[in-house]
mmCIF file of N, CA, C and O in Angstrom:
data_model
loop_
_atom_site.group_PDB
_atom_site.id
_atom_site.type_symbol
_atom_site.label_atom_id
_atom_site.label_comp_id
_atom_site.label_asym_id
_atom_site.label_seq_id
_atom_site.Cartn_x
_atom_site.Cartn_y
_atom_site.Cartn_z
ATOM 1 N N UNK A 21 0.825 -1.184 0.000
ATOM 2 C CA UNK A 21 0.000 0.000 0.000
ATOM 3 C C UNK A 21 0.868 1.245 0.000
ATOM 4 O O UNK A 21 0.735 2.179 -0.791
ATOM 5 N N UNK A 22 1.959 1.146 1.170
ATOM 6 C CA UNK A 22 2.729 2.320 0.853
ATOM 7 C C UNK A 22 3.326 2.347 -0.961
ATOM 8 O O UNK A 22 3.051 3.068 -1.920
ATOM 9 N N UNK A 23 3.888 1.624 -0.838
ATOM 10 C CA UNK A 23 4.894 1.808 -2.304
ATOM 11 C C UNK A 23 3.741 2.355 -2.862
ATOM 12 O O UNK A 23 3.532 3.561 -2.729
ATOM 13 N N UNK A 24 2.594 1.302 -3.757
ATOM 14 C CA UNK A 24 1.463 2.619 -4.242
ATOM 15 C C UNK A 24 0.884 3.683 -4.028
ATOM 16 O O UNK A 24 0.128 4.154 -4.878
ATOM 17 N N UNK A 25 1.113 4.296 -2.840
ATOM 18 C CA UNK A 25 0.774 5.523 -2.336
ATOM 19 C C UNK A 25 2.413 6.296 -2.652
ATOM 20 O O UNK A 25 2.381 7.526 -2.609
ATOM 21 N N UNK A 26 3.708 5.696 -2.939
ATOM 22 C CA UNK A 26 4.335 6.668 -3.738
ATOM 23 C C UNK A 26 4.627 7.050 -4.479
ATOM 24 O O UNK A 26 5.252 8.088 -4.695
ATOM 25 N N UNK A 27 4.050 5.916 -5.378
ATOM 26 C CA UNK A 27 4.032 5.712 -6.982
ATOM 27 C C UNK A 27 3.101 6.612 -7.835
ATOM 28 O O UNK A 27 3.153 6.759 -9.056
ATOM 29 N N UNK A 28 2.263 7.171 -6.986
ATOM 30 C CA UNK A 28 1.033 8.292 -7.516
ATOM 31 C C UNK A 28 0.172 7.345 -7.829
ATOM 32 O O UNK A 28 -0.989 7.619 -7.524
ATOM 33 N N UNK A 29 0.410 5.937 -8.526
ATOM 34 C CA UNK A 29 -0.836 5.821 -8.889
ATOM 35 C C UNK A 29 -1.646 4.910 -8.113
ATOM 36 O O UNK A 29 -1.479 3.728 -7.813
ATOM 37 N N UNK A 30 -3.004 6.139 -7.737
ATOM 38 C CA UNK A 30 -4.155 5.894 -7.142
ATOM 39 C C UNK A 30 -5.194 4.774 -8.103
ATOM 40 O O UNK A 30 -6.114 4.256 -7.469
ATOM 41 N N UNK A 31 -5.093 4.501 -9.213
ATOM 42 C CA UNK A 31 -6.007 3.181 -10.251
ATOM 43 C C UNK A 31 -5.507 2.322 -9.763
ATOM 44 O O UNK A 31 -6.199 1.305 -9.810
ATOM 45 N N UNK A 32 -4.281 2.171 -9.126
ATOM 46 C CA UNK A 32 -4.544 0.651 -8.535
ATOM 47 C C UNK A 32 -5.327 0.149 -7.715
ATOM 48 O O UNK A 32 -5.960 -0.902 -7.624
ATOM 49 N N UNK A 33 -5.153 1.330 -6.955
ATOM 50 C CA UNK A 33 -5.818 1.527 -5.371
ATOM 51 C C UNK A 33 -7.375 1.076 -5.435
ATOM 52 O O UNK A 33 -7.887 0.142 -4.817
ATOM 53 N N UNK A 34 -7.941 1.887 -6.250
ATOM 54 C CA UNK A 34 -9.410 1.772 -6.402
ATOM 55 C C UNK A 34 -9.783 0.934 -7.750
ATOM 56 O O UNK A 34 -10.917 0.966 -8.226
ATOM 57 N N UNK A 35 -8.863 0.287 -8.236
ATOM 58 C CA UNK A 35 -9.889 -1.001 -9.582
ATOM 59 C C UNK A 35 -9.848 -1.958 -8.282
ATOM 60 O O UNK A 35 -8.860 -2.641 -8.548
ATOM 61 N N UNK A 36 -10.213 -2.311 -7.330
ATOM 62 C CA UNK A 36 -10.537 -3.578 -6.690
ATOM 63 C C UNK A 36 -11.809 -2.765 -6.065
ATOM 64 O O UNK A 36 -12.452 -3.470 -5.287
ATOM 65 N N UNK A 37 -12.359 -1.333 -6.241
ATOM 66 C CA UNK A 37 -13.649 -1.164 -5.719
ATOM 67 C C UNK A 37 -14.608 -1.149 -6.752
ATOM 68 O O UNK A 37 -15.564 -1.921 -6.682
ATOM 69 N N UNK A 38 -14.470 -0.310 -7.782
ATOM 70 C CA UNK A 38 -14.782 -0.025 -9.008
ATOM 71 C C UNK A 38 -15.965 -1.498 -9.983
ATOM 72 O O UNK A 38 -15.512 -2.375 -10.719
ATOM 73 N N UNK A 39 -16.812 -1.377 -9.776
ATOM 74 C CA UNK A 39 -17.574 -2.474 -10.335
ATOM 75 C C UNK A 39 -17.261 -2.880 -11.519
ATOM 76 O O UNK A 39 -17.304 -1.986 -12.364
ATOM 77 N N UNK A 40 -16.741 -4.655 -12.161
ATOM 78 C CA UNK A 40 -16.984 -5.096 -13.189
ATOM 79 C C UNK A 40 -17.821 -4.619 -14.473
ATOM 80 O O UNK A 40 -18.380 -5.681 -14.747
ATOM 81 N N UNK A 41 -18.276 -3.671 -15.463
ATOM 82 C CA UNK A 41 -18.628 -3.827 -15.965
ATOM 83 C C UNK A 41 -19.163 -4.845 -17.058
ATOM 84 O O UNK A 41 -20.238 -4.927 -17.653
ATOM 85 N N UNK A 42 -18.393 -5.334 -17.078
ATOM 86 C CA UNK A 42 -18.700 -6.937 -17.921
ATOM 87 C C UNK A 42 -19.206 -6.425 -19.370
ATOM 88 O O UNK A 42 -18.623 -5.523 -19.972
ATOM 89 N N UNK A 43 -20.478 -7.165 -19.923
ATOM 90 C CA UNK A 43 -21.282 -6.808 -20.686
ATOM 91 C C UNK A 43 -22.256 -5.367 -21.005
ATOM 92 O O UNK A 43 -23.036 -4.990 -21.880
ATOM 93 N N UNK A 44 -21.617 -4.784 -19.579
ATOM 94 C CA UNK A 44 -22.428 -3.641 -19.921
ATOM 95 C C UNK A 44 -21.250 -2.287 -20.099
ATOM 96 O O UNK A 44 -21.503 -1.169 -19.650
ATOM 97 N N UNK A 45 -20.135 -2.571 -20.724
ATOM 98 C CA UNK A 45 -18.911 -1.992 -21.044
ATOM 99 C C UNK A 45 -18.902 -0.585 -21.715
ATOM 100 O O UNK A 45 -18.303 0.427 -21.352
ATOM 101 N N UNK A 46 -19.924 -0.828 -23.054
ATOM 102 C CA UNK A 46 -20.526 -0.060 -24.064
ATOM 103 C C UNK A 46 -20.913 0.851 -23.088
ATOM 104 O O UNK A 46 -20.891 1.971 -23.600
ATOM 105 N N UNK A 47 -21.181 0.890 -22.184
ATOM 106 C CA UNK A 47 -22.187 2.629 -21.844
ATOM 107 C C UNK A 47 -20.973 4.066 -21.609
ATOM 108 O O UNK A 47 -19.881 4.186 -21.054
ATOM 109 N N UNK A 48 -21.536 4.617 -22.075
ATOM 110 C CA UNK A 48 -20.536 5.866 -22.000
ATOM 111 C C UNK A 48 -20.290 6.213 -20.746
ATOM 112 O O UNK A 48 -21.070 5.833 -19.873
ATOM 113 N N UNK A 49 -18.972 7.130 -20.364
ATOM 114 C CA UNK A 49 -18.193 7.356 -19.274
ATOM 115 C C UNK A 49 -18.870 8.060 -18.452
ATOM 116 O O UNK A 49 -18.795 8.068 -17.223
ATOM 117 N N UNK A 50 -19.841 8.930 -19.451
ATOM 118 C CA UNK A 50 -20.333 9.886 -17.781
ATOM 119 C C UNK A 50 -21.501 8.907 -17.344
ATOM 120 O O UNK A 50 -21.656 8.893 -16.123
ATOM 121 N N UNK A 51 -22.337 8.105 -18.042
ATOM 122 C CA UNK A 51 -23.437 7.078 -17.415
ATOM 123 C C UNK A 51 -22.034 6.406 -16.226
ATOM 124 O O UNK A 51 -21.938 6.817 -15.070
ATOM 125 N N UNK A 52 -21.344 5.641 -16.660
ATOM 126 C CA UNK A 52 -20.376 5.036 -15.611
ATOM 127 C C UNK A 52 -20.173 6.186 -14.276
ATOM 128 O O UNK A 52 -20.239 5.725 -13.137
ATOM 129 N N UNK A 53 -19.998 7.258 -14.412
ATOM 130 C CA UNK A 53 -19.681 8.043 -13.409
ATOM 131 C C UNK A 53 -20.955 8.248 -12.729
ATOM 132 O O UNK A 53 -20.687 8.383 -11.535
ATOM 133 N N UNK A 54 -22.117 8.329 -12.903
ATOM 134 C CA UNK A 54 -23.270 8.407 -12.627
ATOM 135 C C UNK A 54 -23.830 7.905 -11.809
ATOM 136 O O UNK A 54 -24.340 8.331 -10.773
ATOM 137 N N UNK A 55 -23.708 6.199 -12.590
ATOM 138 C CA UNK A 55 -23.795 4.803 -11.609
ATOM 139 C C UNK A 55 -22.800 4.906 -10.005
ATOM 140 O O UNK A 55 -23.076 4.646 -8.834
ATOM 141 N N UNK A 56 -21.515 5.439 -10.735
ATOM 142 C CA UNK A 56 -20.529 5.138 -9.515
ATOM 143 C C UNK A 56 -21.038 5.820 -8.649
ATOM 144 O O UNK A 56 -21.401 5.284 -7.602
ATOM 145 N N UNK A 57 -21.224 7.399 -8.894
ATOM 146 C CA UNK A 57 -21.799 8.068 -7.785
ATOM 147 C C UNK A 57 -22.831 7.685 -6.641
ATOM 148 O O UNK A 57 -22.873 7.792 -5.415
ATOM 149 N N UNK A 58 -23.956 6.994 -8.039
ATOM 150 C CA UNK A 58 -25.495 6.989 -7.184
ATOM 151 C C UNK A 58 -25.236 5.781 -6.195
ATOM 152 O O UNK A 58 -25.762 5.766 -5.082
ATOM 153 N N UNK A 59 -24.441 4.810 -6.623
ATOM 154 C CA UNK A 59 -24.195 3.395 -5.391
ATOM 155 C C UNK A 59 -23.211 3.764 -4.345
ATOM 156 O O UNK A 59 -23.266 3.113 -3.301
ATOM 157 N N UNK A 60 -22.036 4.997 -4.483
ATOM 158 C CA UNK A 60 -21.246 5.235 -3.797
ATOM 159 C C UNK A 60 -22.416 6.192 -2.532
ATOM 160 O O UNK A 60 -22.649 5.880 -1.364
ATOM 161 N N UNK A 61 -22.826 7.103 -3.140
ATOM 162 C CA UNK A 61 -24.694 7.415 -2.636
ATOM 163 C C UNK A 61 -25.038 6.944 -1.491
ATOM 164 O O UNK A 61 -25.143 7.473 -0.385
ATOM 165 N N UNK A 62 -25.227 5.754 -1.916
ATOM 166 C CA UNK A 62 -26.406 4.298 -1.095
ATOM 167 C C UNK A 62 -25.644 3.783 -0.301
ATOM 168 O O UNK A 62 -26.152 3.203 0.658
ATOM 169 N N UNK A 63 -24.098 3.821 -0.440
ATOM 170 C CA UNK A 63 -23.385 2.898 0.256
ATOM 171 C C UNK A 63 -23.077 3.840 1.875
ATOM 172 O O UNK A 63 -23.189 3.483 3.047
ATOM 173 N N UNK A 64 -22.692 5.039 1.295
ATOM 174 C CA UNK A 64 -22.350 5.623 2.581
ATOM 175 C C UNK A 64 -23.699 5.872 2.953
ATOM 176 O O UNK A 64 -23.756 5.366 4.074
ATOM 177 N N UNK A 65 -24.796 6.333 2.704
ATOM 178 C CA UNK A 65 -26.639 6.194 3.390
ATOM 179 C C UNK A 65 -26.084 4.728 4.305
ATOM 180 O O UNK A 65 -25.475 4.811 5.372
ATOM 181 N N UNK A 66 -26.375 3.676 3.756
ATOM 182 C CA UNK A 66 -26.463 2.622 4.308
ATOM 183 C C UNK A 66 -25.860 2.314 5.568
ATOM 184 O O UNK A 66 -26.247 1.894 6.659
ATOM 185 N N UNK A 67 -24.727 2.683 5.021
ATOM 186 C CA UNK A 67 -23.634 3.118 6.824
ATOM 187 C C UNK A 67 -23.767 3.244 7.713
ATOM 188 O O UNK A 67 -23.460 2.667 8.756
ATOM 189 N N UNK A 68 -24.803 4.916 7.144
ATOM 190 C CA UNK A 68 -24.935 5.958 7.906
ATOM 191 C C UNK A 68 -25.647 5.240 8.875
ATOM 192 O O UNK A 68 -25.316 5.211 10.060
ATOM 193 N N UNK A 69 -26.933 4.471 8.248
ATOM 194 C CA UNK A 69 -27.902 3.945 9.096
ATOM 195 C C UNK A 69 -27.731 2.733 9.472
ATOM 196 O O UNK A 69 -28.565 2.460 10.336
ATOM 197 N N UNK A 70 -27.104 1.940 9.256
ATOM 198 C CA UNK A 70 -26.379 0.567 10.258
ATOM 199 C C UNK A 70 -25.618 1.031 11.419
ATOM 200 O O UNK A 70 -25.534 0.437 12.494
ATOM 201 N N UNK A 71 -24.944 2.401 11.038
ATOM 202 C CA UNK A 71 -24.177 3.359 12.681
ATOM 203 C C UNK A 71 -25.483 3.721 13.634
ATOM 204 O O UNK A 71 -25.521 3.599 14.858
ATOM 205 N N UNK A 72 -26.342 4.104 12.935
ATOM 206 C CA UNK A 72 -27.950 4.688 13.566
ATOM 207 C C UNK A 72 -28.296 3.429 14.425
ATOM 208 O O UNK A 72 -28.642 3.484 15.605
ATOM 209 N N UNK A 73 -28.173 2.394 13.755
ATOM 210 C CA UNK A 73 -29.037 0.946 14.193
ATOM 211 C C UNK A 73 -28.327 0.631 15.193
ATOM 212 O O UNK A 73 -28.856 0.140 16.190
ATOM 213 N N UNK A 74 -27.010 0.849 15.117
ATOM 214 C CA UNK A 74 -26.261 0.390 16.443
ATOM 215 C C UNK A 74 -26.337 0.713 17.462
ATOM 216 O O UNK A 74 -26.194 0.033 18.478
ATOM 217 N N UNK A 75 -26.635 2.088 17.336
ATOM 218 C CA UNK A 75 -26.775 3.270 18.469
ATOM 219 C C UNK A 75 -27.801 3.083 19.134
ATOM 220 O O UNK A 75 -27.802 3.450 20.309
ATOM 221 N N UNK A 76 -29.305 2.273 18.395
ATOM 222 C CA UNK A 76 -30.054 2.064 18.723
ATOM 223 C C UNK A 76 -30.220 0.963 19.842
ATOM 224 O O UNK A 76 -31.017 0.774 20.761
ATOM 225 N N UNK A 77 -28.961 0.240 19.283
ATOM 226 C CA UNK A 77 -28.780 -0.853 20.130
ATOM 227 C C UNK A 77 -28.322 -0.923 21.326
ATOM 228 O O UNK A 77 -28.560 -1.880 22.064
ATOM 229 N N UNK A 78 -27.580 0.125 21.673
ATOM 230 C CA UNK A 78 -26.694 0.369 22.172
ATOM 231 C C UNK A 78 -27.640 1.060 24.006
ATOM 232 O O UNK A 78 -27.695 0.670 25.173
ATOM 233 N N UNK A 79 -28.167 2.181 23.219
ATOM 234 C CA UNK A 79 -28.894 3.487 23.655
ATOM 235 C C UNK A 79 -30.186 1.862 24.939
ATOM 236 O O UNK A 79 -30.352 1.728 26.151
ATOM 237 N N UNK A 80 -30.733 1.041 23.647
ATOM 238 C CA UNK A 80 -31.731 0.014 24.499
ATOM 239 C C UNK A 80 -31.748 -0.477 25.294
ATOM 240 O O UNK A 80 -32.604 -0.616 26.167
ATOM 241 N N UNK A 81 -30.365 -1.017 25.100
ATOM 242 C CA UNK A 81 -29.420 -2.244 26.317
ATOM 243 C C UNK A 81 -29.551 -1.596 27.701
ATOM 244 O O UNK A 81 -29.950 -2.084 28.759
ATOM 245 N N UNK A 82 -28.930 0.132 27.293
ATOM 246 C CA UNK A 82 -28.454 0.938 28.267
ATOM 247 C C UNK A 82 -29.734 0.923 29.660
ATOM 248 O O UNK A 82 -29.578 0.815 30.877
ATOM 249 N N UNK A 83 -31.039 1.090 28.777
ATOM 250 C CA UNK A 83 -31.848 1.324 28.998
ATOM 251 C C UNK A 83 -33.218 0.330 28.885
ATOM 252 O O UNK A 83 -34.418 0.417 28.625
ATOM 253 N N UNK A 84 -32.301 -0.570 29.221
ATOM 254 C CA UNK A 84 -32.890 -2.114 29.243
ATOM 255 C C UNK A 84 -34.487 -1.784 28.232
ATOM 256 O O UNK A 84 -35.467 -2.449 28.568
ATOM 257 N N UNK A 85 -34.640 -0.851 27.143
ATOM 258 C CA UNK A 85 -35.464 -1.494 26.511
ATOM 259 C C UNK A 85 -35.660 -2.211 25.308
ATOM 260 O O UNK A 85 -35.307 -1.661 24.265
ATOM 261 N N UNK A 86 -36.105 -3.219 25.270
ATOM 262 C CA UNK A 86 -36.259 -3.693 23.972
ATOM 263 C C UNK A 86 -36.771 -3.615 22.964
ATOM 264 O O UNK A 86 -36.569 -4.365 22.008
ATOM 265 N N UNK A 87 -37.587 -2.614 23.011
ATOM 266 C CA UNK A 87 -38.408 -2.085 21.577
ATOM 267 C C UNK A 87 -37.551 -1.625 20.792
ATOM 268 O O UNK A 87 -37.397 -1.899 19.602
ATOM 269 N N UNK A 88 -36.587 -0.436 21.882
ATOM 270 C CA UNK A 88 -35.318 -0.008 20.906
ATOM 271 C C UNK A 88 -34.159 -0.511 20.570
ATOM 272 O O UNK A 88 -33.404 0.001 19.743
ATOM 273 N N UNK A 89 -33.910 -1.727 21.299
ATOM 274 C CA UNK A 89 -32.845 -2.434 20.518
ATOM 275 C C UNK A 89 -33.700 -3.796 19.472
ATOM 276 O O UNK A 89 -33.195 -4.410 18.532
ATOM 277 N N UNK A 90 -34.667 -3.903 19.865
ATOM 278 C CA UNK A 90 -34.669 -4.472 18.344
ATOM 279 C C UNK A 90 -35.536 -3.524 17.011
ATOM 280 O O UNK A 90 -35.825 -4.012 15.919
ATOM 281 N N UNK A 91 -35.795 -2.282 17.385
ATOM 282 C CA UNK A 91 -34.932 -0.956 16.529
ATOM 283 C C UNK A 91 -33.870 -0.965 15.544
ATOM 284 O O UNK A 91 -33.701 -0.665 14.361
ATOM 285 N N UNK A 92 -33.249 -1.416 16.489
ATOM 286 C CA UNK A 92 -31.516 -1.229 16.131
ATOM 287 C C UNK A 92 -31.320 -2.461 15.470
ATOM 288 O O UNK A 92 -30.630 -2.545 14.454
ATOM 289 N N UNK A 93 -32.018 -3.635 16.111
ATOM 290 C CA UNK A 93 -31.256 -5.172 15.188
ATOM 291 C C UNK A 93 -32.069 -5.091 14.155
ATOM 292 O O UNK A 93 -32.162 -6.277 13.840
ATOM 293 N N UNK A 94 -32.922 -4.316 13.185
ATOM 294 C CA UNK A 94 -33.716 -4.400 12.418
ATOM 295 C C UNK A 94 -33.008 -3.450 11.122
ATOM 296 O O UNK A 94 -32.896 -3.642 9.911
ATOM 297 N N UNK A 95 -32.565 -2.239 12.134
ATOM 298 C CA UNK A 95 -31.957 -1.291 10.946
ATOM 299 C C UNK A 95 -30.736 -2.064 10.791
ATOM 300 O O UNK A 95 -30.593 -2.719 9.758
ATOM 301 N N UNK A 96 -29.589 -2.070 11.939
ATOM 302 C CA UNK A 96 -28.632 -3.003 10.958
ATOM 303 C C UNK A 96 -29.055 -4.137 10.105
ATOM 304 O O UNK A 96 -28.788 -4.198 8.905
ATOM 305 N N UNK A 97 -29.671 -4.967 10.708
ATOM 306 C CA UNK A 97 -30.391 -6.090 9.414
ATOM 307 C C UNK A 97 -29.935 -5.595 8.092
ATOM 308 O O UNK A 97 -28.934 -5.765 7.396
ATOM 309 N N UNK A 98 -30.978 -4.954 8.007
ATOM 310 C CA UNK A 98 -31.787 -4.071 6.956
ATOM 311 C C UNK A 98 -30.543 -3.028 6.138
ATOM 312 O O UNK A 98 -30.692 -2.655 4.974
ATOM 313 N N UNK A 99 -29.680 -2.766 6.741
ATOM 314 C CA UNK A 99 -29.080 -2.211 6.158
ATOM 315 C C UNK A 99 -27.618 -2.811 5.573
ATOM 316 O O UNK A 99 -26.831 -2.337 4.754
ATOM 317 N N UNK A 100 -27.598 -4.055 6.346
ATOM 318 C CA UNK A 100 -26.596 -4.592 5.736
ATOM 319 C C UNK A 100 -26.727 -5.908 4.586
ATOM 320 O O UNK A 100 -25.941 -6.645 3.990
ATOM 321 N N UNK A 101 -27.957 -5.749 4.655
ATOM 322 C CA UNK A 101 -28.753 -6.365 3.505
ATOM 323 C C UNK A 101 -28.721 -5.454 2.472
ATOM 324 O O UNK A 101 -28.339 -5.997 1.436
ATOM 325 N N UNK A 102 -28.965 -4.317 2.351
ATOM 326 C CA UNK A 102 -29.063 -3.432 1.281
ATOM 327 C C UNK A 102 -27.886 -3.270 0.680
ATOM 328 O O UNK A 102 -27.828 -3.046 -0.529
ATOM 329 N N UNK A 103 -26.660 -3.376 1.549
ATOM 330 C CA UNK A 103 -25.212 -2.925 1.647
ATOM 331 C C UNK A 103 -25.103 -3.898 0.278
ATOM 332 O O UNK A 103 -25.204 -3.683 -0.930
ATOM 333 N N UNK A 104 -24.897 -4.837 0.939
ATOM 334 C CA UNK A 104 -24.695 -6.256 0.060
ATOM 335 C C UNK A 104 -25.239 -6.181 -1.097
ATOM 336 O O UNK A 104 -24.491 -6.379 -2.054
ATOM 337 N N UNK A 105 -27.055 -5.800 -1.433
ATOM 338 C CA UNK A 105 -27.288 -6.074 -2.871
ATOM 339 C C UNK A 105 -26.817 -4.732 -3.318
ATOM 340 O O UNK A 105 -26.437 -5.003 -4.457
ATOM 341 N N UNK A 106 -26.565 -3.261 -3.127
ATOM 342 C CA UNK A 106 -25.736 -2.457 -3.776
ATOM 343 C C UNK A 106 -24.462 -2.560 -4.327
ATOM 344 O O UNK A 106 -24.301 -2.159 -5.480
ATOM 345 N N UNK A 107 -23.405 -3.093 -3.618
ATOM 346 C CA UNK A 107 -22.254 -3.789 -3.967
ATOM 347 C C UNK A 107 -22.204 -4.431 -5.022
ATOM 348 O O UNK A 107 -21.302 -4.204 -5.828
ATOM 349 N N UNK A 108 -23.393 -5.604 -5.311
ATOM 350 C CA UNK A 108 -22.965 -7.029 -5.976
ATOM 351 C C UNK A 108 -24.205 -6.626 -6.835
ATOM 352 O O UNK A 108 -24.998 -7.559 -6.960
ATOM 353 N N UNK A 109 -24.684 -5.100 -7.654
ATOM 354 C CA UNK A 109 -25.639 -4.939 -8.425
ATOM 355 C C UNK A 109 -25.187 -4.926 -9.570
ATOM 356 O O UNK A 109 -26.087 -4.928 -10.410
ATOM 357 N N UNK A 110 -23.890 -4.909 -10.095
ATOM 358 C CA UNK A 110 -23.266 -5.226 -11.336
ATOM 359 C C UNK A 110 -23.191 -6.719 -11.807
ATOM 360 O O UNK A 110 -23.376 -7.115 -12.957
ATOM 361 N N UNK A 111 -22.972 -7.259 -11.017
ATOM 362 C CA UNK A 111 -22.526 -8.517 -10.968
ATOM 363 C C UNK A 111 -24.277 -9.396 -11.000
ATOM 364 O O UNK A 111 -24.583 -10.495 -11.462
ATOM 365 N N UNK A 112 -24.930 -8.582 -10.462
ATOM 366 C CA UNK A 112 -26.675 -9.092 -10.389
ATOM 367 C C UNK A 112 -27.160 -9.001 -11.845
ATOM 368 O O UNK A 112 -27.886 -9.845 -12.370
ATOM 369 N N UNK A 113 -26.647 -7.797 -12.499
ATOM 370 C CA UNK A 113 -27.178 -7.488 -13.612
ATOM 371 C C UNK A 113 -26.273 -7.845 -14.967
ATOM 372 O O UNK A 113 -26.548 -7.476 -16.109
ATOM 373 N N UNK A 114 -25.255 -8.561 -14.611
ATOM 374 C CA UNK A 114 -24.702 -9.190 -15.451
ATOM 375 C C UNK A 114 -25.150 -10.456 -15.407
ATOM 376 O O UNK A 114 -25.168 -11.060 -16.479
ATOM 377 N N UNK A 115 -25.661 -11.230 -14.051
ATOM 378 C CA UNK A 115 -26.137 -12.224 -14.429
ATOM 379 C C UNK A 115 -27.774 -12.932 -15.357
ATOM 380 O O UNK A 115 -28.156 -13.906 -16.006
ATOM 381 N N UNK A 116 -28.300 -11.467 -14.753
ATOM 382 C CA UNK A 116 -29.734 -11.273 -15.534
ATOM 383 C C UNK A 116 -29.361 -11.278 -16.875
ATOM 384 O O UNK A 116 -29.498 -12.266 -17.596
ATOM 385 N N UNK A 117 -28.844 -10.095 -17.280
ATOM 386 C CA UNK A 117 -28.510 -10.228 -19.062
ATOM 387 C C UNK A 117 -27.886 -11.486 -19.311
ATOM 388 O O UNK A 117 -28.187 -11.859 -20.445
ATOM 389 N N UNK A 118 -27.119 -12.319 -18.706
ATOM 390 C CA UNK A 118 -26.959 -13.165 -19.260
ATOM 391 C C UNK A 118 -27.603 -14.548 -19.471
ATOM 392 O O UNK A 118 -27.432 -15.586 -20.109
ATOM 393 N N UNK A 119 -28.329 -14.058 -18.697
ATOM 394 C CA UNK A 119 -29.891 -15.259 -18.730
ATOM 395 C C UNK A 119 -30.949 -15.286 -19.776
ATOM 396 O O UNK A 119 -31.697 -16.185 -20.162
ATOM 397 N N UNK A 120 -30.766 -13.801 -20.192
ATOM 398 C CA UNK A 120 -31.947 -13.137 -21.571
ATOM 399 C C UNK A 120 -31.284 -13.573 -22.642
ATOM 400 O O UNK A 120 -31.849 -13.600 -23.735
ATOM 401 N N UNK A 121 -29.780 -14.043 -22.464
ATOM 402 C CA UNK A 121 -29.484 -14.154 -24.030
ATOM 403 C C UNK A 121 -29.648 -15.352 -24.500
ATOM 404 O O UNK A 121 -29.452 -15.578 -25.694
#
């Protein structure tokens, strides 16, 4: 990691985040930037609110109630469920198209 952090180049760094395009290669650069944005978007949302869910959890325990910690085990659930199909939505939709053909 260091050596690439002195090498300048940062494309190494980030093609292991950067989604597969696969079959859907053809779309022009700013649609690609678009996509990247709107899931990069969802991903930190998602975070945001699995940190929320914890707190929830956290805040319940404190306060021995359980409505609000399972609050909290619902939003993390829930959000790390979402996490997951945002991530692996390239890879979802490469497998769909490749089912249509």
């Amino acid at each position: 990691m260091v050596q690439l952090a002195a090498e300048g180049d940062i494309g190494t760094i980030t093609d292991g985040i950067k989604p597969d395009w696969a079959v859907f290669g053809e779309i022009g650069t700013k649609a690609k930037i678009i996509v990247g944005v709107v899931m990069a978007g969802a991903v930190l949302f998602l975070l945001g609110s699995a940190i929320v869910g914890a707190v929830h959890i956290r805040v319940g325990n404190q306060q021995h109630n359980t409505m609000e910690t399972k609050k909290g085990q619902t939003m993390v659930a829930s959000s790390l469920l979402g996490l997951f199909a945002v991530a692996s939505m390239s890879t979802l939709f490469g497998i769909v198209y490749g089912f249509g053909i």
